[in-house]
Short mmCIF file of C-alpha atoms in Angstrom, two decimals:
data_model
loop_
_atom_site.label_atom_id
_atom_site.label_comp_id
_atom_site.label_asym_id
_atom_site.label_seq_id
_atom_site.Cartn_x
_atom_site.Cartn_y
_atom_site.Cartn_z
CA UNK A 11 -1.97 -8.12 -15.50
CA UNK A 12 -3.46 -11.48 -14.02
CA UNK A 13 -0.65 -10.96 -10.76
CA UNK A 14 -2.65 -7.17 -10.27
CA UNK A 15 -5.93 -7.67 -10.61
CA UNK A 16 -5.18 -10.79 -8.11
CA UNK A 17 -4.09 -8.29 -6.30
CA UNK A 18 -6.36 -5.83 -6.59
CA UNK A 19 -9.53 -8.11 -5.58
CA UNK A 20 -7.38 -8.80 -2.30
CA UNK A 21 -6.94 -5.66 -1.54
CA UNK A 22 -9.59 -3.74 -2.68
CA UNK A 23 -11.77 -4.25 0.51
CA UNK A 24 -9.37 -2.53 2.33
CA UNK A 25 -8.78 0.29 0.83
CA UNK A 26 -12.42 1.10 0.40
CA UNK A 27 -13.39 0.75 4.15
CA UNK A 28 -10.50 3.00 4.90
CA UNK A 29 -12.12 5.53 2.16
CA UNK A 30 -15.16 4.68 3.39
CA UNK A 31 -14.91 5.38 7.29
CA UNK A 32 -12.33 8.34 6.79
CA UNK A 33 -14.70 10.50 3.94
CA UNK A 34 -18.27 9.30 5.10
CA UNK A 35 -19.07 9.44 1.85
CA UNK A 36 -19.40 6.47 -0.73
CA UNK A 37 -19.50 7.93 -4.13
CA UNK A 38 -15.84 9.76 -3.03
CA UNK A 39 -14.34 6.67 -1.43
CA UNK A 40 -14.91 5.01 -4.96
CA UNK A 41 -13.79 7.46 -6.90
CA UNK A 42 -10.51 7.19 -4.28
CA UNK A 43 -10.01 3.77 -4.35
CA UNK A 44 -10.27 3.80 -8.09
CA UNK A 45 -7.79 6.64 -8.24
CA UNK A 46 -5.05 4.84 -6.10
CA UNK A 47 -5.36 0.90 -8.37
CA UNK A 48 -4.91 3.43 -11.00
CA UNK A 49 -1.75 4.72 -9.87
CA UNK A 50 -0.64 1.45 -8.11
CA UNK A 51 -0.95 -0.18 -11.85
CA UNK A 52 0.91 3.08 -13.52
CA UNK A 53 3.50 2.49 -11.00
CA UNK A 54 3.91 -1.34 -10.86
CA UNK A 55 7.23 -2.08 -11.54
CA UNK A 56 8.70 0.20 -9.12
CA UNK A 57 7.03 -0.82 -6.42
CA UNK A 58 7.98 -3.57 -3.94
CA UNK A 59 5.27 -6.20 -3.62
CA UNK A 60 6.06 -7.68 -0.16
CA UNK A 61 5.01 -3.38 1.02
CA UNK A 62 2.04 -3.24 -1.81
CA UNK A 63 -0.40 -3.17 1.38
CA UNK A 64 1.69 -0.37 2.89
CA UNK A 65 1.94 1.95 -0.39
CA UNK A 66 -1.59 1.64 -1.30
CA UNK A 67 -2.69 3.02 2.26
CA UNK A 68 -0.51 5.42 2.38
CA UNK A 69 -1.97 7.11 -1.15
CA UNK A 70 -5.32 5.93 -0.53
CA UNK A 71 -4.80 8.51 3.62
CA UNK A 72 -3.25 10.97 1.35
CA UNK A 73 -5.85 10.93 -1.57
CA UNK A 74 -8.64 11.35 1.25
CA UNK A 75 -6.99 14.28 3.08
CA UNK A 76 -6.47 16.08 -0.11
CA UNK A 77 -10.69 15.18 -0.88
CA UNK A 78 -11.03 16.59 2.41
CA UNK A 79 -8.78 19.52 2.03
CA UNK A 80 -11.26 20.62 -1.41
CA UNK A 81 -14.22 20.55 0.44
CA UNK A 82 -13.04 22.20 2.92
CA UNK A 83 -11.71 25.12 0.07
CA UNK A 84 -14.81 24.22 -1.20
CA UNK A 85 -17.46 24.97 1.45
CA UNK A 86 -15.67 28.46 1.98
CA UNK A 87 -15.87 29.65 -0.87
CA UNK A 88 -19.36 28.59 -1.45
CA UNK A 89 -22.39 30.94 0.93
CA UNK A 90 -25.07 28.41 2.80
CA UNK A 91 -27.36 29.48 5.17
CA UNK A 92 -26.78 28.94 8.32
CA UNK A 93 -30.09 25.49 8.34
CA UNK A 94 -27.69 23.42 6.08
CA UNK A 95 -24.34 24.93 7.40
CA UNK A 96 -25.11 22.12 10.22
CA UNK A 97 -25.78 19.32 7.81
CA UNK A 98 -22.88 19.97 5.22
CA UNK A 99 -20.23 19.68 8.58
CA UNK A 100 -22.21 16.36 9.29
CA UNK A 101 -21.79 14.30 6.07
CA UNK A 102 -23.26 10.75 4.67
CA UNK A 103 -23.63 8.01 7.37
CA UNK A 104 -21.08 4.89 7.24
CA UNK A 105 -21.80 2.85 4.44
CA UNK A 106 -23.54 0.46 7.26
CA UNK A 107 -26.33 2.50 7.35
CA UNK A 108 -28.64 0.00 6.24
CA UNK A 109 -28.81 -1.32 8.84
CA UNK A 110 -30.18 -0.53 11.79
CA UNK A 111 -26.96 0.81 14.17
CA UNK A 112 -28.05 1.56 17.81
CA UNK A 113 -27.71 5.45 18.06
CA UNK A 114 -23.96 5.27 20.13
CA UNK A 115 -22.53 4.07 16.84
CA UNK A 116 -23.76 6.81 15.05
CA UNK A 117 -22.39 9.21 17.77
CA UNK A 118 -18.96 7.12 17.99
CA UNK A 119 -19.22 7.39 13.54
CA UNK A 120 -19.10 11.61 13.99
CA UNK A 121 -17.30 12.09 16.81
CA UNK A 122 -14.75 10.30 14.98
CA UNK A 123 -15.26 12.88 12.27
CA UNK A 124 -13.89 15.16 14.43
CA UNK A 125 -10.57 13.12 15.04
CA UNK A 126 -8.52 15.52 13.40
CA UNK A 127 -5.32 13.66 11.50
CA UNK A 128 -3.01 11.49 12.33
CA UNK A 129 -5.14 10.05 15.31
CA UNK A 130 -7.81 9.50 12.62
CA UNK A 131 -5.87 7.39 10.57
CA UNK A 132 -4.02 5.24 13.27
CA UNK A 133 -7.72 4.48 15.00
CA UNK A 134 -9.61 3.62 11.15
CA UNK A 135 -6.58 1.32 10.82
CA UNK A 136 -6.55 -0.24 14.15
CA UNK A 137 -10.09 -0.21 15.80
CA UNK A 138 -11.92 -0.98 13.05
CA UNK A 139 -9.70 -2.47 9.88
CA UNK A 140 -7.87 -4.56 12.50
CA UNK A 141 -4.16 -3.96 11.20
CA UNK A 142 -1.53 -4.59 14.00
CA UNK A 143 0.93 -2.39 15.57
CA UNK A 144 3.45 -2.97 12.65
CA UNK A 145 1.51 -2.94 9.80
CA UNK A 146 0.52 1.13 10.53
CA UNK A 147 4.03 1.88 11.70
CA UNK A 148 5.30 0.92 8.04
CA UNK A 149 2.46 2.06 6.55
CA UNK A 150 2.29 5.67 7.82
CA UNK A 151 6.08 5.66 8.35
CA UNK A 152 6.41 6.38 11.72
CA UNK A 153 7.55 4.22 14.82
CA UNK A 154 5.43 1.31 16.75
CA UNK A 155 5.40 3.29 19.68
CA UNK A 156 3.79 6.72 18.43
CA UNK A 157 1.79 4.72 16.69
CA UNK A 158 0.33 3.25 19.75
CA UNK A 159 0.81 6.75 21.19
CA UNK A 160 -1.98 8.14 18.66
CA UNK A 161 -4.37 5.08 18.96
CA UNK A 162 -4.69 6.12 22.66
CA UNK A 163 -5.25 10.27 21.98
CA UNK A 164 -7.47 9.17 19.18
CA UNK A 165 -9.66 6.92 21.53
CA UNK A 166 -9.43 9.18 24.27
CA UNK A 167 -10.46 12.25 22.15
CA UNK A 168 -13.52 10.28 21.25
CA UNK A 169 -14.14 9.47 25.11
CA UNK A 170 -14.48 13.16 25.61
CA UNK A 171 -16.43 13.81 22.78
CA UNK A 172 -18.78 11.27 23.60
CA UNK A 173 -18.62 12.08 27.82
CA UNK A 174 -22.02 13.30 27.51
CA UNK A 175 -23.45 10.37 25.54
CA UNK A 176 -21.80 7.61 27.77
CA UNK A 177 -23.46 9.55 30.92
CA UNK A 178 -26.91 9.82 29.21
CA UNK A 179 -26.55 6.15 28.50
CA UNK A 180 -25.47 4.97 32.19
CA UNK A 181 -28.08 7.10 33.56
CA UNK B 7 -1.90 21.13 48.73
CA UNK B 8 -4.63 18.51 47.56
CA UNK B 9 -5.49 20.69 44.40
CA UNK B 10 -2.13 20.81 42.12
CA UNK B 11 -1.60 16.77 43.13
CA UNK B 12 -5.26 16.17 42.65
CA UNK B 13 -4.86 17.71 39.39
CA UNK B 14 -1.51 16.57 38.18
CA UNK B 15 -2.83 13.03 39.17
CA UNK B 16 -6.37 13.70 36.98
CA UNK B 17 -4.23 14.76 34.33
CA UNK B 18 -1.83 11.36 34.72
CA UNK B 19 -5.27 8.94 35.25
CA UNK B 20 -6.64 10.42 32.49
CA UNK B 21 -4.15 10.13 29.68
CA UNK B 22 -3.40 6.17 30.83
CA UNK B 23 -6.81 5.39 30.12
CA UNK B 24 -6.68 4.26 27.13
CA UNK B 25 -3.23 2.42 27.48
CA UNK B 26 -4.64 0.18 30.88
CA UNK B 27 -7.48 -0.71 28.69
CA UNK B 28 -4.68 -1.98 25.93
CA UNK B 29 -2.80 -3.50 28.40
CA UNK B 30 -0.01 -1.40 27.60
CA UNK B 31 1.09 0.30 30.63
CA UNK B 32 4.32 -0.78 32.17
CA UNK B 33 3.69 -2.86 35.86
CA UNK B 34 4.55 -0.17 38.37
CA UNK B 35 2.51 2.39 36.15
CA UNK B 36 -0.13 -0.67 35.70
CA UNK B 37 -0.17 -1.21 40.14
CA UNK B 38 -0.52 2.10 40.82
CA UNK B 39 -3.84 2.82 38.37
CA UNK B 40 -5.86 0.19 39.49
CA UNK B 41 -5.07 1.44 43.35
CA UNK B 42 -6.54 5.19 42.51
CA UNK B 43 -9.29 3.47 40.40
CA UNK B 44 -10.18 1.15 43.57
CA UNK B 45 -10.65 4.39 45.64
CA UNK B 46 -12.29 6.34 43.00
CA UNK B 47 -15.24 5.05 41.54
CA UNK B 48 -14.97 8.17 38.71
CA UNK B 49 -11.82 6.18 36.93
CA UNK B 50 -13.85 3.04 36.62
CA UNK B 51 -16.73 4.20 34.97
CA UNK B 52 -13.64 6.36 32.38
CA UNK B 53 -12.18 2.99 31.69
CA UNK B 54 -15.99 1.40 31.47
CA UNK B 55 -16.59 3.90 28.67
CA UNK B 56 -12.66 3.61 26.93
CA UNK B 57 -14.11 -0.03 26.80
CA UNK B 58 -17.37 0.85 25.63
CA UNK B 59 -15.90 2.93 22.66
CA UNK B 60 -13.31 0.71 21.75
CA UNK B 61 -15.04 -2.14 21.35
CA UNK B 62 -17.54 -0.14 19.53
CA UNK B 63 -15.08 0.32 16.96
CA UNK B 64 -14.00 -2.88 16.41
CA UNK B 65 -17.84 -4.49 15.54
CA UNK B 66 -17.92 -1.55 12.78
CA UNK B 67 -18.38 -3.89 9.28
CA UNK B 68 -16.05 -3.92 7.45
CA UNK B 69 -17.74 -2.26 3.04
CA UNK B 70 -17.12 -4.53 0.55
CA UNK B 71 -16.14 -2.68 -2.72
CA UNK B 72 -18.86 -2.81 -4.75
CA UNK B 73 -18.38 -5.20 -8.57
CA UNK B 74 -18.94 -2.54 -10.37
CA UNK B 75 -15.65 -0.45 -9.11
CA UNK B 76 -13.60 -3.76 -9.46
CA UNK B 77 -14.85 -3.80 -13.54
CA UNK B 78 -14.29 -0.09 -13.46
CA UNK B 79 -10.18 -0.55 -12.41
CA UNK B 80 -9.72 -3.52 -14.76
CA UNK B 81 -11.46 -1.15 -18.09
CA UNK B 82 -9.04 1.36 -17.10
CA UNK B 83 -5.91 -0.54 -16.64
CA UNK B 84 -6.71 -2.45 -19.24
CA UNK B 85 -7.03 1.01 -21.42
CA UNK B 86 -3.67 1.54 -20.63
CA UNK B 87 -2.34 -1.73 -21.20
CA UNK B 88 -4.07 -1.77 -25.00
CA UNK B 89 -2.49 1.93 -25.62
CA UNK B 90 1.59 0.60 -25.32
CA UNK B 91 3.03 -0.27 -28.34
CA UNK B 92 3.96 -3.64 -28.40
CA UNK B 93 7.59 -3.45 -28.22
CA UNK B 94 6.57 -1.58 -24.38
CA UNK B 95 5.00 -4.53 -23.77
CA UNK B 96 7.27 -6.81 -24.40
CA UNK B 97 10.18 -5.60 -22.33
CA UNK B 98 7.71 -4.79 -19.75
CA UNK B 99 7.15 -8.59 -19.66
CA UNK B 100 11.01 -9.31 -19.89
CA UNK B 101 11.95 -6.77 -17.13
CA UNK B 102 8.86 -8.45 -15.18
CA UNK B 103 10.48 -11.56 -15.92
CA UNK B 104 14.16 -10.76 -15.03
CA UNK B 105 12.90 -9.24 -11.66
CA UNK B 106 11.96 -12.37 -10.68
CA UNK B 107 14.75 -14.18 -11.54
CA UNK B 108 17.28 -12.08 -9.83
CA UNK B 109 14.82 -11.72 -6.42
CA UNK B 110 14.96 -15.78 -6.90
CA UNK B 111 18.76 -15.75 -7.14
CA UNK B 112 19.05 -12.91 -4.33
CA UNK B 113 22.48 -11.80 -6.39
CA UNK B 114 21.41 -8.82 -7.98
CA UNK B 115 24.77 -7.12 -8.55
CA UNK B 116 26.12 -10.09 -10.45
CA UNK B 117 22.94 -10.23 -12.14
CA UNK B 118 22.40 -7.10 -13.42
CA UNK B 119 26.44 -6.85 -14.48
CA UNK B 120 25.41 -9.94 -16.17
CA UNK B 121 22.27 -8.57 -18.07
CA UNK B 122 24.84 -5.18 -18.77
CA UNK B 123 26.90 -7.64 -20.81
CA UNK B 124 24.16 -8.91 -22.34
CA UNK B 125 22.45 -6.26 -23.66
CA UNK B 126 25.61 -4.75 -24.42
CA UNK B 127 26.55 -7.90 -26.59
CA UNK B 128 23.50 -7.68 -28.46
CA UNK B 129 23.71 -3.63 -29.30
CA UNK B 130 27.00 -5.03 -30.72
CA UNK B 131 25.54 -7.82 -33.08
CA UNK B 132 22.74 -5.56 -33.86
CA UNK B 133 25.31 -3.53 -35.39
CA UNK B 134 28.03 -5.60 -36.95
CA UNK B 135 27.71 -6.05 -40.82
CA UNK B 136 26.22 -9.47 -41.49
CA UNK B 137 28.13 -11.31 -43.86
CA UNK B 138 25.45 -12.44 -46.07
CA UNK B 139 26.27 -11.52 -49.82
CA UNK B 140 26.21 -7.97 -49.71
CA UNK B 141 29.25 -6.13 -50.44
CA UNK B 142 30.05 -3.08 -48.73
CA UNK B 143 29.10 -0.64 -51.30
CA UNK B 144 25.28 -2.27 -50.60
CA UNK B 145 24.48 -3.83 -53.92
CA UNK B 146 24.28 -8.33 -54.02
CA UNK B 147 27.67 -9.77 -56.60
CA UNK B 148 23.98 -10.62 -58.54
CA UNK B 149 22.74 -7.29 -58.53
CA UNK B 150 26.57 -6.01 -59.62
CA UNK B 151 26.77 -8.71 -62.16
CA UNK B 152 23.51 -7.00 -64.27
CA UNK B 153 24.90 -3.42 -64.52
CA UNK B 154 26.36 -2.01 -66.89
CA UNK B 155 28.66 0.09 -64.73
CA UNK B 156 31.66 -2.99 -63.08
CA UNK B 157 31.50 -1.88 -59.26
CA UNK B 158 34.72 -2.04 -57.19
CA UNK B 159 34.51 -2.68 -53.60
CA UNK B 160 36.38 -0.72 -51.31
CA UNK B 161 37.72 -3.27 -48.87
CA UNK B 162 40.19 -6.40 -49.25
CA UNK B 163 40.03 -9.73 -49.53
CA UNK B 164 42.12 -10.13 -46.27
CA UNK B 165 40.12 -7.35 -44.30
CA UNK B 166 36.76 -9.03 -45.68
CA UNK B 167 38.40 -12.69 -44.44
CA UNK B 168 39.48 -10.89 -40.50
CA UNK B 169 35.45 -9.56 -40.25
CA UNK B 170 34.21 -13.16 -40.83
CA UNK B 171 36.46 -14.60 -38.29
CA UNK B 172 35.90 -11.73 -36.21
CA UNK B 173 32.06 -11.62 -36.45
CA UNK B 174 32.02 -15.40 -35.99
CA UNK B 175 33.98 -14.73 -32.47
CA UNK B 176 31.46 -12.59 -31.68
CA UNK B 177 28.65 -15.12 -31.89
CA UNK B 178 30.27 -17.60 -30.47
CA UNK B 179 31.05 -15.71 -27.55
CA UNK B 180 27.62 -14.55 -27.66
CA UNK B 181 26.94 -18.39 -27.37
CA UNK B 182 29.00 -19.44 -24.59
CA UNK B 183 27.92 -16.35 -22.10
CA UNK B 184 24.15 -17.24 -23.21
CA UNK B 185 25.47 -21.16 -22.29
CA UNK B 186 26.58 -19.80 -18.77
CA UNK B 187 23.84 -17.85 -17.97
CA UNK B 188 21.29 -20.47 -19.14
CA UNK B 189 23.69 -22.82 -16.55
CA UNK B 190 23.50 -20.63 -13.55
CA UNK B 191 20.10 -19.91 -13.90
CA UNK B 192 18.29 -23.27 -14.27
CA UNK B 193 20.53 -24.06 -10.81
CA UNK B 194 19.15 -20.89 -8.91
CA UNK B 195 15.27 -21.09 -10.43
CA UNK B 196 15.75 -25.52 -8.58
CA UNK B 197 17.53 -24.26 -5.80
CA UNK B 198 14.94 -21.63 -5.43
CA UNK B 199 12.10 -24.18 -5.94
CA UNK B 200 14.06 -26.01 -2.92
CA UNK B 201 14.45 -24.39 -0.65
CA UNK B 202 11.68 -21.82 0.69
CA UNK B 203 12.68 -17.35 0.49
CA UNK B 204 12.84 -15.84 3.05
CA UNK B 205 9.42 -13.11 2.39
CA UNK B 206 7.64 -16.49 2.85
CA UNK B 207 9.54 -17.60 5.95
CA UNK B 208 8.63 -13.69 6.97
CA UNK B 209 5.22 -14.78 5.52
CA UNK B 210 4.58 -17.68 7.72
CA UNK B 211 5.60 -15.77 10.58
CA UNK B 212 3.81 -12.78 10.64
CA UNK B 213 0.66 -14.95 10.11
CA UNK B 214 1.11 -16.36 13.67
CA UNK B 215 0.83 -13.21 15.12
CA UNK B 216 -3.49 -12.40 14.39
CA UNK B 217 -4.20 -15.32 16.47
CA UNK B 218 -3.46 -13.08 19.63
CA UNK B 219 -6.07 -10.76 18.31
CA UNK B 220 -9.45 -10.99 20.11
CA UNK B 221 -12.65 -11.89 17.74
CA UNK B 222 -14.74 -9.64 18.48
CA UNK B 223 -16.03 -8.99 15.14
CA UNK B 224 -20.12 -10.34 14.41
CA UNK B 225 -20.12 -11.65 10.74
CA UNK B 226 -21.09 -9.20 8.31
#
């Protein structure tokens, strides 16, 4: 149990951080993080401890995708008025909202929300979580070159979405 | 025909802006990219925008898991731990120790074979009847002498003596195997403590790569 506790303290910030940026919802991120570590505990003996981080991130990503899928299904089945629809599609701001985030960071955060998988995961893992290409490749089970290509494509999508904002800033 | 060339050149350049910013372009492509960029301000603007996006992403703070979340995780897992029966907890800790020893020795096939042999002998040891003075029909000599009806044993004295010899031989064999295994485990643990393992060497090698990334993040 001591070794498990040590690993929870070592990995929880990264898992929680990834879930936060993926889901843009603190409460959902906490639930996902808890579920992931409970699953880790249940499968503890079967997991290679050298690759625990990759296992945890993979399970977190899958859990986050499930949450987003359920959200979309719920939105389709619930009738909402058009006034609230835009708000529903712009979920809570990122966890650092209490600090004064610049307008551009806000726009960037929203634009990141529009980036599809797997580009979103690789961009978050690389640019926000500061993981190495090799670690991301092992986590997502893809070749390293594919990771690089996906990161570039993900950021290109952000550049296209933010073109107007960036042009306005330059002007 | 300039338009198709211009269009394909635009596509070519657009697909390489982020790779150029990250320094991931091969030398020949990088040279071509820079030449086109020199002749056209638009691409310099795209490169600046790509840099802006990358740097902003890298400045996003790392959220910290709140203490109540950690507490919830420990409560849930502790509850699961305490709900296990005592024999399962013991088995879990034996398995964890065994896995650690096997990992240190790096000879899993031999170790699992030895483990299987030990388990087989232990089961044999548990199944074989003890020579504790109880007759095969389950009644001790002291009790049987008090009974009115005399009890006759189904086995002859010679058969009982043979069974005793066989049991003693089994005990000696288990003891020898145990001694041998203990010696092997001792040597391997000693060796593991003196020589660094592959995993710690790999960790040391991978840790050196982290210094290459520029430290752009503000401390929270």
